[in-house]
Amino acid sequence: MKERSVEEIQEKINEGKANIFTAQELCDLINKGEKIDFEDIDVITTATKGLMSGTTAIVSFRVSEPKKFQKAKKMTLNGIPAYVGPCPNEYLGVVDAIIFGTEHSLENPNYGGGHLFRDLIENKEIDVIVETIENMEIKSKVKLQDMGYAKMLAIRNAFKNYLAFVNPTHNPVKTIFSATDFKGPLYEATFCGCGALNPIQNDPEMEVFGIGTPILMNGAKGYIIGEGTRSTKEKPNLTAIADIKNMKPEYAGGFMTSAGPEVINTWAVPIPILNEKILNNVKKLDKDIHLTIVDVVGRGPLGETTYGEVWKKGYSIDFKENGCKNCPNLETCKIDEICPTNAFVKDKGIDKSLCFNCGTCLIHCVQDAFEGNMSTIKLGNKEIPIVCRQSDRMGAIKLADELKNLILKDKFPLVKPTDKIY
């Protein structure tokens, strides 16, 4: 079996001789009939962007001058509960806190931890309320640049793909797996996962990834620190940490589901092609990757499809020029309200920096003001239309391309992990 080392690949990068492709570029070449051999590729950059509930932030910042209070008991940021501690920071006026991405605002049911994370990354001013052990209430404001410490800790991210969902019952279901009430029976479908772009899909046995592997998380350099919660060898996911101060807002944010707000996260991870086994893994296409169809309530398996079926028609959702013009329903149109990321402004278009390409607008618009192609899921003899994609392949492709360019410019050196995950 042909082999090479990380050091040998890095030397080729230093000399400007390395062949680096994004996972999407590699798929496109193979789909065109190109033959890819071991000598043709040194590194691929993989990526995934999706709803990743297991995302937290750990922050530390000043809320008052010293000696004003002994310790904080509770805290909210823009109405989002934060869990203070573990360091007491007694009489210092500084609070350490953990914020869950799945937390919902106590004041605004459409605002969650993911929205707060994006507001922080955009350096917006955040309203802070602290309740102390003396029962004092202290109000202040903070921006990310004012925080002494702000890290994102992803404790269950980058699943080796995920699932497709249907509702086999007659009762609509409120769920995090649908932007609107999930209709049945077998009336509509949603799915998660970036297929052949997904990092672990390209390194399923964790031969390349390990503890200390550098990644891009929301555009910021971070590091894998181990397996994620509820991770198994059959369905693995990862834990990683990165500095929020270096993140880019278009890769993070909030996503409104029918069960409340969720959090968006984006990863990109390089895979050095160390041997032919790894090469064969990264050459797998969407059509080769199984996607299990499950009941949205309880997740009992109902059937199988492939990522080739759900991603076969295109990745982007776009607004047609003058798409709302002459719409007889413009006054009563609710697309701007049901857009899960607040990316659409009625009669103006889509803010692509916010857009998740989920397809909700395309499905619900009666005016045909949007362009895009949503696929279907076949279950038995029934073709079920996909109404919401909970992974953004366009966003994943963009971050994979950013990582590729950083490696080519020798701004993201490849390193061997310090230890195996499994």
C-alpha positions as a Markdown table, in Angstrom:
| # | Residue | x | y | z |
|---|---|---|---|---|
| 1 | Met | 0.0 | 0.0 | 0.0 |
| 2 | Lys | 1.3 | 3.4 | -0.9 |
| 3 | Glu | 1.9 | 5.7 | 2.0 |
| 4 | Arg | 3.2 | 9.2 | 2.8 |
| 5 | Ser | 3.6 | 11.2 | 6.1 |
| 6 | Val | 2.1 | 14.4 | 7.3 |
| 7 | Glu | 5.6 | 15.9 | 7.2 |
| 8 | Glu | 6.1 | 14.9 | 3.6 |
| 9 | Ile | 2.8 | 16.6 | 2.6 |
| 10 | Gln | 3.7 | 19.7 | 4.6 |
| 11 | Glu | 7.0 | 19.9 | 2.8 |
| 12 | Lys | 5.2 | 19.8 | -0.5 |
| 13 | Ile | 2.9 | 22.6 | 0.7 |
| 14 | Asn | 5.9 | 24.7 | 1.7 |
| 15 | Glu | 7.4 | 24.2 | -1.7 |
| 16 | Gly | 4.1 | 25.1 | -3.5 |
| 17 | Lys | 3.8 | 21.6 | -5.0 |
| 18 | Ala | 0.9 | 20.2 | -3.1 |
| 19 | Asn | -2.4 | 19.2 | -4.8 |
| 20 | Ile | -5.2 | 20.3 | -2.5 |
| 21 | Phe | -8.9 | 20.0 | -3.3 |
| 22 | Thr | -12.1 | 20.7 | -1.4 |
| 23 | Ala | -14.3 | 17.6 | -0.9 |
| 24 | Gln | -16.8 | 19.1 | -3.3 |
| 25 | Glu | -14.1 | 19.7 | -5.9 |
| 26 | Leu | -13.1 | 16.1 | -5.6 |
| 27 | Cys | -16.7 | 14.9 | -6.0 |
| 28 | Asp | -17.2 | 17.0 | -9.0 |
| 29 | Leu | -14.0 | 15.6 | -10.7 |
| 30 | Ile | -15.1 | 12.0 | -10.0 |
| 31 | Asn | -18.6 | 12.7 | -11.3 |
| 32 | Lys | -17.1 | 14.0 | -14.5 |
| 33 | Gly | -15.3 | 10.7 | -14.9 |
| 34 | Glu | -11.8 | 11.9 | -13.8 |
| 35 | Lys | -9.5 | 9.1 | -12.5 |
| 36 | Ile | -8.0 | 10.2 | -9.2 |
| 37 | Asp | -4.9 | 8.3 | -8.1 |
| 38 | Phe | -2.8 | 8.5 | -4.9 |
| 39 | Glu | -0.2 | 10.8 | -6.7 |
| 40 | Asp | -2.9 | 13.2 | -7.8 |
| 41 | Ile | -4.0 | 14.5 | -4.4 |
| 42 | Asp | -2.3 | 15.4 | -1.1 |
| 43 | Val | -5.0 | 17.0 | 1.0 |
| 44 | Ile | -8.8 | 17.4 | 0.8 |
| 45 | Thr | -10.7 | 19.9 | 3.0 |
| 46 | Thr | -14.0 | 18.7 | 4.4 |
| 47 | Ala | -16.7 | 20.7 | 6.0 |
| 48 | Thr | -20.2 | 20.7 | 7.4 |
| 49 | Lys | -22.7 | 23.4 | 8.3 |
| 50 | Gly | -25.8 | 22.6 | 10.1 |
| 51 | Leu | -27.9 | 22.8 | 13.3 |
| 52 | Met | -25.6 | 21.6 | 16.0 |
| 53 | Ser | -27.4 | 21.6 | 19.4 |
| 54 | Gly | -24.4 | 20.6 | 21.3 |
| 55 | Thr | -22.8 | 24.0 | 21.1 |
| 56 | Thr | -21.8 | 26.2 | 24.1 |
| 57 | Ala | -19.9 | 29.4 | 24.9 |
| 58 | Ile | -17.7 | 30.0 | 27.9 |
| 59 | Val | -17.2 | 33.7 | 28.6 |
| 60 | Ser | -15.6 | 35.9 | 31.3 |
| 61 | Phe | -16.1 | 39.7 | 31.6 |
| 62 | Arg | -16.5 | 42.6 | 34.0 |
| 63 | Val | -20.1 | 43.5 | 35.0 |
| 64 | Ser | -19.2 | 46.1 | 37.7 |
| 65 | Glu | -16.4 | 47.8 | 39.5 |
| 66 | Pro | -14.7 | 45.7 | 42.2 |
| 67 | Lys | -16.3 | 45.3 | 45.7 |
| 68 | Lys | -19.8 | 46.1 | 44.5 |
| 69 | Phe | -21.0 | 42.5 | 45.1 |
| 70 | Gln | -19.5 | 39.3 | 46.4 |
| 71 | Lys | -20.7 | 36.7 | 43.9 |
| 72 | Ala | -23.1 | 36.4 | 41.0 |
| 73 | Lys | -26.0 | 34.0 | 41.4 |
| 74 | Lys | -27.8 | 34.4 | 38.0 |
| 75 | Met | -27.1 | 36.2 | 34.8 |
| 76 | Thr | -28.8 | 36.8 | 31.4 |
| 77 | Leu | -27.4 | 38.1 | 28.1 |
| 78 | Asn | -30.1 | 39.6 | 25.8 |
| 79 | Gly | -32.5 | 37.5 | 27.9 |
| 80 | Ile | -30.6 | 34.3 | 27.4 |
| 81 | Pro | -29.9 | 32.5 | 30.8 |
| 82 | Ala | -26.2 | 32.0 | 31.5 |
| 83 | Tyr | -24.8 | 29.6 | 34.1 |
| 84 | Val | -22.4 | 31.5 | 36.3 |
| 85 | Gly | -19.2 | 30.0 | 37.7 |
| 86 | Pro | -17.4 | 27.8 | 38.5 |
| 87 | Cys | -14.9 | 30.4 | 39.4 |
| 88 | Pro | -16.5 | 32.7 | 42.1 |
| 89 | Asn | -14.4 | 35.8 | 41.3 |
| 90 | Glu | -15.3 | 37.0 | 44.7 |
| 91 | Tyr | -15.6 | 40.8 | 45.0 |
| 92 | Leu | -13.9 | 41.4 | 41.6 |
| 93 | Gly | -16.9 | 42.4 | 39.6 |
| 94 | Val | -16.0 | 39.8 | 37.0 |
| 95 | Val | -18.3 | 36.9 | 36.1 |
| 96 | Asp | -17.4 | 33.6 | 34.4 |
| 97 | Ala | -20.4 | 31.9 | 32.6 |
| 98 | Ile | -21.4 | 29.1 | 30.4 |
| 99 | Ile | -24.1 | 29.7 | 27.7 |
| 100 | Phe | -25.9 | 26.9 | 26.0 |
| 101 | Gly | -26.7 | 27.3 | 22.3 |
| 102 | Thr | -30.1 | 25.7 | 22.8 |
| 103 | Glu | -31.2 | 28.2 | 25.5 |
| 104 | His | -34.2 | 30.4 | 24.7 |
| 105 | Ser | -34.6 | 34.0 | 25.7 |
| 106 | Leu | -36.8 | 34.7 | 28.7 |
| 107 | Glu | -38.1 | 37.7 | 26.9 |
| 108 | Asn | -38.3 | 36.8 | 23.2 |
| 109 | Pro | -39.4 | 33.2 | 22.2 |
| 110 | Asn | -37.8 | 33.7 | 18.8 |
| 111 | Tyr | -34.3 | 34.4 | 20.1 |
| 112 | Gly | -32.0 | 31.7 | 21.2 |
| 113 | Gly | -28.4 | 31.0 | 22.1 |
| 114 | Gly | -27.4 | 30.8 | 18.5 |
| 115 | His | -28.7 | 34.3 | 17.8 |
| 116 | Leu | -26.7 | 35.5 | 20.8 |
| 117 | Phe | -23.6 | 33.9 | 19.6 |
| 118 | Arg | -24.0 | 35.6 | 16.2 |
| 119 | Asp | -24.7 | 39.0 | 17.8 |
| 120 | Leu | -21.5 | 38.5 | 19.9 |
| 121 | Ile | -19.4 | 37.6 | 16.8 |
| 122 | Glu | -20.8 | 40.8 | 15.0 |
| 123 | Asn | -19.6 | 42.7 | 18.1 |
| 124 | Lys | -23.1 | 44.0 | 18.9 |
| 125 | Glu | -23.8 | 45.5 | 22.3 |
| 126 | Ile | -25.3 | 42.9 | 24.6 |
| 127 | Asp | -27.6 | 43.7 | 27.5 |
| 128 | Val | -26.5 | 42.0 | 30.7 |
| 129 | Ile | -28.4 | 41.5 | 33.9 |
| 130 | Val | -26.8 | 39.9 | 36.9 |
| 131 | Glu | -28.5 | 38.8 | 40.1 |
| 132 | Thr | -26.0 | 38.6 | 43.0 |
| 133 | Ile | -26.1 | 36.5 | 46.2 |
| 134 | Glu | -27.0 | 39.7 | 48.0 |
| 135 | Asn | -30.1 | 39.9 | 45.8 |
| 136 | Met | -28.8 | 43.0 | 44.0 |
| 137 | Glu | -29.6 | 43.4 | 40.3 |
| 138 | Ile | -26.8 | 44.8 | 38.3 |
| 139 | Lys | -27.4 | 45.9 | 34.7 |
| 140 | Ser | -24.6 | 46.5 | 32.2 |
| 141 | Lys | -23.7 | 46.1 | 28.5 |
| 142 | Val | -20.9 | 44.2 | 26.9 |
| 143 | Lys | -19.4 | 43.6 | 23.5 |
| 144 | Leu | -17.3 | 40.7 | 22.4 |
| 145 | Gln | -14.2 | 42.9 | 22.2 |
| 146 | Asp | -14.6 | 43.8 | 25.9 |
| 147 | Met | -14.6 | 40.2 | 27.0 |
| 148 | Gly | -11.4 | 38.9 | 28.5 |
| 149 | Tyr | -12.3 | 35.3 | 27.5 |
| 150 | Ala | -14.8 | 34.0 | 24.9 |
| 151 | Lys | -14.5 | 30.4 | 23.6 |
| 152 | Met | -16.9 | 28.2 | 21.8 |
| 153 | Leu | -17.0 | 24.7 | 23.1 |
| 154 | Ala | -18.7 | 22.3 | 20.7 |
| 155 | Ile | -19.5 | 19.2 | 22.7 |
| 156 | Arg | -21.5 | 17.3 | 20.1 |
| 157 | Asn | -20.8 | 18.5 | 16.6 |
| 158 | Ala | -19.9 | 17.3 | 13.1 |
| 159 | Phe | -21.9 | 14.1 | 13.2 |
| 160 | Lys | -21.0 | 11.5 | 10.5 |
| 161 | Asn | -24.0 | 12.7 | 8.6 |
| 162 | Tyr | -27.4 | 12.3 | 10.3 |
| 163 | Leu | -31.0 | 11.4 | 9.4 |
| 164 | Ala | -34.0 | 12.2 | 7.2 |
| 165 | Phe | -37.4 | 12.8 | 9.0 |
| 166 | Val | -41.0 | 12.2 | 8.2 |
| 167 | Asn | -44.2 | 12.2 | 10.2 |
| 168 | Pro | -46.3 | 9.1 | 9.6 |
| 169 | Thr | -49.2 | 10.3 | 11.8 |
| 170 | His | -52.1 | 12.5 | 11.0 |
| 171 | Asn | -51.1 | 14.9 | 13.8 |
| 172 | Pro | -48.8 | 17.9 | 13.1 |
| 173 | Val | -45.7 | 17.8 | 15.2 |
| 174 | Lys | -43.7 | 20.7 | 16.7 |
| 175 | Thr | -40.1 | 19.7 | 16.4 |
| 176 | Ile | -36.5 | 21.0 | 16.1 |
| 177 | Phe | -36.4 | 19.1 | 12.8 |
| 178 | Ser | -38.8 | 21.3 | 10.9 |
| 179 | Ala | -39.1 | 25.1 | 10.5 |
| 180 | Thr | -42.9 | 24.9 | 10.6 |
| 181 | Asp | -45.3 | 22.4 | 12.1 |
| 182 | Phe | -44.3 | 19.0 | 10.6 |
| 183 | Lys | -47.3 | 17.7 | 8.7 |
| 184 | Gly | -48.3 | 14.1 | 8.1 |
| 185 | Pro | -49.0 | 11.4 | 7.3 |
| 186 | Leu | -45.9 | 11.2 | 5.1 |
| 187 | Tyr | -46.8 | 14.6 | 3.7 |
| 188 | Glu | -43.3 | 16.2 | 3.9 |
| 189 | Ala | -39.7 | 15.4 | 4.8 |
| 190 | Thr | -36.6 | 17.1 | 6.2 |
| 191 | Phe | -33.1 | 16.0 | 6.5 |
| 192 | Cys | -29.7 | 16.8 | 8.0 |
| 193 | Gly | -26.1 | 16.2 | 6.8 |
| 194 | Cys | -23.7 | 17.5 | 4.2 |
| 195 | Gly | -23.1 | 14.0 | 2.7 |
| 196 | Ala | -19.8 | 13.5 | 1.0 |
| 197 | Leu | -18.4 | 16.9 | 2.4 |
| 198 | Asn | -18.8 | 15.8 | 6.0 |
| 199 | Pro | -15.5 | 15.5 | 7.9 |
| 200 | Ile | -16.1 | 12.2 | 9.7 |
| 201 | Gln | -17.7 | 10.6 | 6.6 |
| 202 | Asn | -14.3 | 11.1 | 4.9 |
| 203 | Asp | -12.4 | 9.7 | 7.9 |
| 204 | Pro | -14.9 | 7.2 | 9.4 |
| 205 | Glu | -12.3 | 5.3 | 11.5 |
| 206 | Met | -10.6 | 8.4 | 12.8 |
| 207 | Glu | -7.3 | 7.5 | 11.2 |
| 208 | Val | -6.4 | 11.1 | 10.5 |
| 209 | Phe | -8.5 | 13.1 | 13.1 |
| 210 | Gly | -7.4 | 12.9 | 16.6 |
| 211 | Ile | -6.9 | 14.9 | 19.8 |
| 212 | Gly | -5.2 | 18.2 | 18.8 |
| 213 | Thr | -6.2 | 18.1 | 15.1 |
| 214 | Pro | -6.6 | 21.8 | 14.0 |
| 215 | Ile | -9.9 | 22.8 | 12.4 |
| 216 | Leu | -11.8 | 25.9 | 11.4 |
| 217 | Met | -14.9 | 26.5 | 13.5 |
| 218 | Asn | -17.1 | 29.3 | 12.1 |
| 219 | Gly | -14.0 | 30.5 | 10.4 |
| 220 | Ala | -11.8 | 30.6 | 13.5 |
| 221 | Lys | -8.9 | 28.2 | 14.1 |
| 222 | Gly | -9.8 | 25.6 | 16.8 |
| 223 | Tyr | -8.8 | 22.1 | 17.9 |
| 224 | Ile | -10.5 | 18.8 | 18.3 |
| 225 | Ile | -10.2 | 17.7 | 21.9 |
| 226 | Gly | -12.0 | 14.3 | 21.7 |
| 227 | Glu | -15.2 | 12.5 | 20.9 |
| 228 | Gly | -18.5 | 14.2 | 21.5 |
| 229 | Thr | -21.4 | 13.3 | 23.8 |
| 230 | Arg | -23.4 | 10.3 | 22.7 |
| 231 | Ser | -20.7 | 9.5 | 20.2 |
| 232 | Thr | -20.3 | 5.9 | 19.1 |
| 233 | Lys | -18.2 | 4.2 | 16.5 |
| 234 | Glu | -21.3 | 3.6 | 14.4 |
| 235 | Lys | -22.5 | 7.2 | 14.7 |
| 236 | Pro | -19.5 | 9.4 | 15.8 |
| 237 | Asn | -19.3 | 13.1 | 16.5 |
| 238 | Leu | -16.6 | 15.4 | 17.9 |
| 239 | Thr | -15.8 | 17.9 | 20.6 |
| 240 | Ala | -13.7 | 20.9 | 19.8 |
| 241 | Ile | -12.9 | 24.4 | 21.0 |
| 242 | Ala | -12.2 | 27.7 | 19.2 |
| 243 | Asp | -11.9 | 31.4 | 20.0 |
| 244 | Ile | -15.2 | 33.3 | 19.3 |
| 245 | Lys | -13.2 | 36.5 | 18.7 |
| 246 | Asn | -11.9 | 35.1 | 15.5 |
| 247 | Met | -15.2 | 33.8 | 14.1 |
| 248 | Lys | -17.1 | 35.0 | 11.1 |
| 249 | Pro | -20.8 | 35.7 | 11.6 |
| 250 | Glu | -22.0 | 34.1 | 8.3 |
| 251 | Tyr | -21.0 | 30.7 | 9.6 |
| 252 | Ala | -22.9 | 30.9 | 12.9 |
| 253 | Gly | -26.3 | 32.0 | 14.1 |
| 254 | Gly | -29.8 | 31.1 | 15.2 |
| 255 | Phe | -32.3 | 29.0 | 13.3 |
| 256 | Met | -36.0 | 29.1 | 14.2 |
| 257 | Thr | -37.7 | 25.7 | 14.3 |
| 258 | Ser | -41.3 | 24.9 | 15.1 |
| 259 | Ala | -40.2 | 23.9 | 18.5 |
| 260 | Gly | -38.1 | 27.0 | 19.1 |
| 261 | Pro | -34.7 | 28.5 | 18.2 |
| 262 | Glu | -31.7 | 26.2 | 17.5 |
| 263 | Val | -28.0 | 27.0 | 16.9 |
| 264 | Ile | -26.0 | 27.0 | 13.6 |
| 265 | Asn | -22.3 | 25.9 | 13.6 |
| 266 | Thr | -19.9 | 25.3 | 10.7 |
| 267 | Trp | -16.7 | 23.1 | 10.7 |
| 268 | Ala | -14.0 | 22.6 | 8.2 |
| 269 | Val | -11.3 | 19.9 | 8.7 |
| 270 | Pro | -8.3 | 19.0 | 6.5 |
| 271 | Ile | -7.6 | 15.4 | 5.6 |
| 272 | Pro | -4.0 | 14.6 | 4.5 |
| 273 | Ile | -4.1 | 11.6 | 2.2 |
| 274 | Leu | -1.6 | 9.4 | 4.0 |
| 275 | Asn | -2.4 | 6.1 | 2.3 |
| 276 | Glu | -4.6 | 4.5 | -0.3 |
| 277 | Lys | -7.2 | 3.5 | 2.3 |
| 278 | Ile | -7.8 | 7.1 | 3.2 |
| 279 | Leu | -7.9 | 8.0 | -0.5 |
| 280 | Asn | -10.7 | 5.4 | -1.1 |
| 281 | Asn | -12.7 | 6.9 | 1.8 |
| 282 | Val | -12.6 | 10.4 | 0.4 |
| 283 | Lys | -13.5 | 9.3 | -3.1 |
| 284 | Lys | -17.0 | 8.1 | -1.9 |
| 285 | Leu | -19.8 | 10.1 | -3.5 |
| 286 | Asp | -23.2 | 11.2 | -2.1 |
| 287 | Lys | -24.8 | 8.3 | -3.9 |
| 288 | Asp | -22.6 | 5.9 | -1.9 |
| 289 | Ile | -23.6 | 7.3 | 1.5 |
| 290 | His | -26.8 | 5.9 | 3.2 |
| 291 | Leu | -29.3 | 8.2 | 4.8 |
| 292 | Thr | -31.8 | 6.6 | 7.2 |
| 293 | Ile | -35.4 | 7.8 | 7.1 |
| 294 | Val | -37.0 | 7.9 | 10.6 |
| 295 | Asp | -40.2 | 8.8 | 12.3 |
| 296 | Val | -39.6 | 12.3 | 13.7 |
| 297 | Val | -41.2 | 11.2 | 17.0 |
| 298 | Gly | -39.0 | 8.6 | 18.6 |
| 299 | Arg | -36.7 | 8.3 | 15.5 |
| 300 | Gly | -37.7 | 4.8 | 14.7 |
| 301 | Pro | -36.3 | 3.7 | 11.3 |
| 302 | Leu | -38.8 | 3.6 | 8.4 |
| 303 | Gly | -36.6 | 3.2 | 5.4 |
| 304 | Glu | -33.3 | 4.2 | 3.6 |
| 305 | Thr | -32.2 | 6.6 | 0.9 |
| 306 | Thr | -28.9 | 8.2 | 0.0 |
| 307 | Tyr | -27.4 | 11.7 | 0.2 |
| 308 | Gly | -27.2 | 11.4 | -3.6 |
| 309 | Glu | -31.0 | 11.6 | -3.7 |
| 310 | Val | -31.5 | 14.5 | -1.3 |
| 311 | Trp | -28.6 | 16.7 | -2.7 |
| 312 | Lys | -29.0 | 15.9 | -6.4 |
| 313 | Lys | -30.7 | 19.1 | -7.5 |
| 314 | Gly | -28.7 | 22.0 | -6.2 |
| 315 | Tyr | -27.5 | 23.6 | -3.0 |
| 316 | Ser | -28.5 | 27.3 | -3.2 |
| 317 | Ile | -31.8 | 29.1 | -2.8 |
| 318 | Asp | -32.1 | 32.5 | -4.5 |
| 319 | Phe | -34.6 | 35.3 | -4.9 |
| 320 | Lys | -35.6 | 36.2 | -8.4 |
| 321 | Glu | -35.2 | 39.9 | -9.4 |
| 322 | Asn | -38.5 | 41.6 | -8.8 |
| 323 | Gly | -39.8 | 38.3 | -7.5 |
| 324 | Cys | -42.4 | 40.0 | -5.3 |
| 325 | Lys | -43.6 | 42.3 | -8.1 |
| 326 | Asn | -47.3 | 42.1 | -8.8 |
| 327 | Cys | -47.8 | 39.5 | -6.1 |
| 328 | Pro | -51.5 | 39.6 | -5.1 |
| 329 | Asn | -50.6 | 38.2 | -1.7 |
| 330 | Leu | -47.8 | 40.6 | -0.8 |
| 331 | Glu | -49.7 | 42.3 | 2.0 |
| 332 | Thr | -50.6 | 39.0 | 3.7 |
| 333 | Cys | -47.3 | 37.2 | 2.8 |
| 334 | Lys | -45.6 | 35.6 | 5.8 |
| 335 | Ile | -42.4 | 34.4 | 4.2 |
| 336 | Asp | -40.4 | 37.0 | 6.1 |
| 337 | Glu | -41.9 | 35.7 | 9.4 |
| 338 | Ile | -41.3 | 32.0 | 8.7 |
| 339 | Cys | -37.8 | 32.3 | 7.3 |
| 340 | Pro | -35.8 | 30.4 | 10.0 |
| 341 | Thr | -32.9 | 32.8 | 9.9 |
| 342 | Asn | -34.7 | 36.1 | 9.3 |
| 343 | Ala | -32.8 | 36.3 | 6.0 |
| 344 | Phe | -35.7 | 37.4 | 3.8 |
| 345 | Val | -37.1 | 41.0 | 3.6 |
| 346 | Lys | -40.4 | 41.2 | 1.8 |
| 347 | Asp | -40.2 | 42.9 | -1.6 |
| 348 | Lys | -36.4 | 43.3 | -1.3 |
| 349 | Gly | -34.8 | 39.8 | -1.2 |
| 350 | Ile | -32.5 | 37.5 | 0.7 |
| 351 | Asp | -29.6 | 38.6 | 2.9 |
| 352 | Lys | -27.2 | 35.9 | 1.8 |
| 353 | Ser | -25.0 | 36.4 | 4.9 |
| 354 | Leu | -28.0 | 35.2 | 6.9 |
| 355 | Cys | -29.4 | 32.7 | 4.5 |
| 356 | Phe | -29.1 | 29.0 | 5.4 |
| 357 | Asn | -30.4 | 27.7 | 2.0 |
| 358 | Cys | -32.9 | 25.6 | 3.9 |
| 359 | Gly | -35.6 | 26.1 | 1.2 |
| 360 | Thr | -38.4 | 27.1 | 3.5 |
| 361 | Cys | -39.1 | 30.2 | 1.5 |
| 362 | Leu | -39.2 | 28.3 | -1.8 |
| 363 | Ile | -41.7 | 25.8 | -0.4 |
| 364 | His | -44.1 | 28.3 | 1.1 |
| 365 | Cys | -44.0 | 31.1 | -1.5 |
| 366 | Val | -47.2 | 31.1 | -3.7 |
| 367 | Gln | -45.7 | 33.7 | -6.1 |
| 368 | Asp | -42.8 | 31.6 | -7.4 |
| 369 | Ala | -40.4 | 34.4 | -6.3 |
| 370 | Phe | -37.5 | 32.1 | -5.4 |
| 371 | Glu | -35.2 | 29.9 | -7.4 |
| 372 | Gly | -33.9 | 26.5 | -6.2 |
| 373 | Asn | -34.5 | 22.8 | -6.4 |
| 374 | Met | -35.6 | 20.8 | -3.4 |
| 375 | Ser | -35.5 | 17.0 | -3.8 |
| 376 | Thr | -37.8 | 14.3 | -2.6 |
| 377 | Ile | -37.5 | 11.2 | -0.4 |
| 378 | Lys | -38.9 | 7.9 | -1.7 |
| 379 | Leu | -40.4 | 5.8 | 1.0 |
| 380 | Gly | -42.1 | 2.7 | -0.4 |
| 381 | Asn | -44.1 | 3.8 | -3.4 |
| 382 | Lys | -44.4 | 7.4 | -2.1 |
| 383 | Glu | -42.4 | 10.4 | -3.2 |
| 384 | Ile | -42.3 | 12.8 | -0.2 |
| 385 | Pro | -41.2 | 16.4 | -0.9 |
| 386 | Ile | -38.3 | 17.8 | 1.2 |
| 387 | Val | -39.5 | 21.1 | 2.8 |
| 388 | Cys | -36.5 | 22.0 | 4.9 |
| 389 | Arg | -32.8 | 21.2 | 4.7 |
| 390 | Gln | -31.2 | 21.5 | 8.1 |
| 391 | Ser | -27.7 | 21.5 | 6.7 |
| 392 | Asp | -26.3 | 24.2 | 4.4 |
| 393 | Arg | -24.1 | 22.7 | 1.8 |
| 394 | Met | -23.3 | 26.1 | 0.2 |
| 395 | Gly | -21.9 | 27.3 | 3.6 |
| 396 | Ala | -19.9 | 24.1 | 4.0 |
| 397 | Ile | -18.4 | 24.5 | 0.5 |
| 398 | Lys | -17.5 | 28.1 | 1.3 |
| 399 | Leu | -15.6 | 27.2 | 4.5 |
| 400 | Ala | -13.9 | 24.2 | 2.9 |
| 401 | Asp | -12.6 | 26.6 | 0.2 |
| 402 | Glu | -11.4 | 29.0 | 2.9 |
| 403 | Leu | -9.5 | 26.2 | 4.6 |
| 404 | Lys | -8.0 | 25.1 | 1.3 |
| 405 | Asn | -6.7 | 28.6 | 0.6 |
| 406 | Leu | -5.2 | 29.0 | 4.1 |
| 407 | Ile | -3.3 | 25.7 | 3.6 |
| 408 | Leu | -2.1 | 26.7 | 0.2 |
| 409 | Lys | -0.8 | 30.0 | 1.6 |
| 410 | Asp | 0.9 | 28.1 | 4.5 |
| 411 | Lys | -1.3 | 29.8 | 7.0 |
| 412 | Phe | -2.8 | 26.6 | 8.3 |
| 413 | Pro | 0.0 | 24.0 | 8.8 |
| 414 | Leu | -0.9 | 20.3 | 9.0 |
| 415 | Val | 0.0 | 18.6 | 12.2 |
| 416 | Lys | -0.3 | 15.1 | 13.6 |
| 417 | Pro | -2.7 | 14.6 | 16.5 |
| 418 | Thr | -1.3 | 14.1 | 19.9 |
| 419 | Asp | -3.5 | 11.0 | 20.5 |
| 420 | Lys | -6.2 | 8.8 | 18.9 |
| 421 | Ile | -9.8 | 9.5 | 19.6 |
| 422 | Tyr | -10.6 | 5.8 | 19.5 |
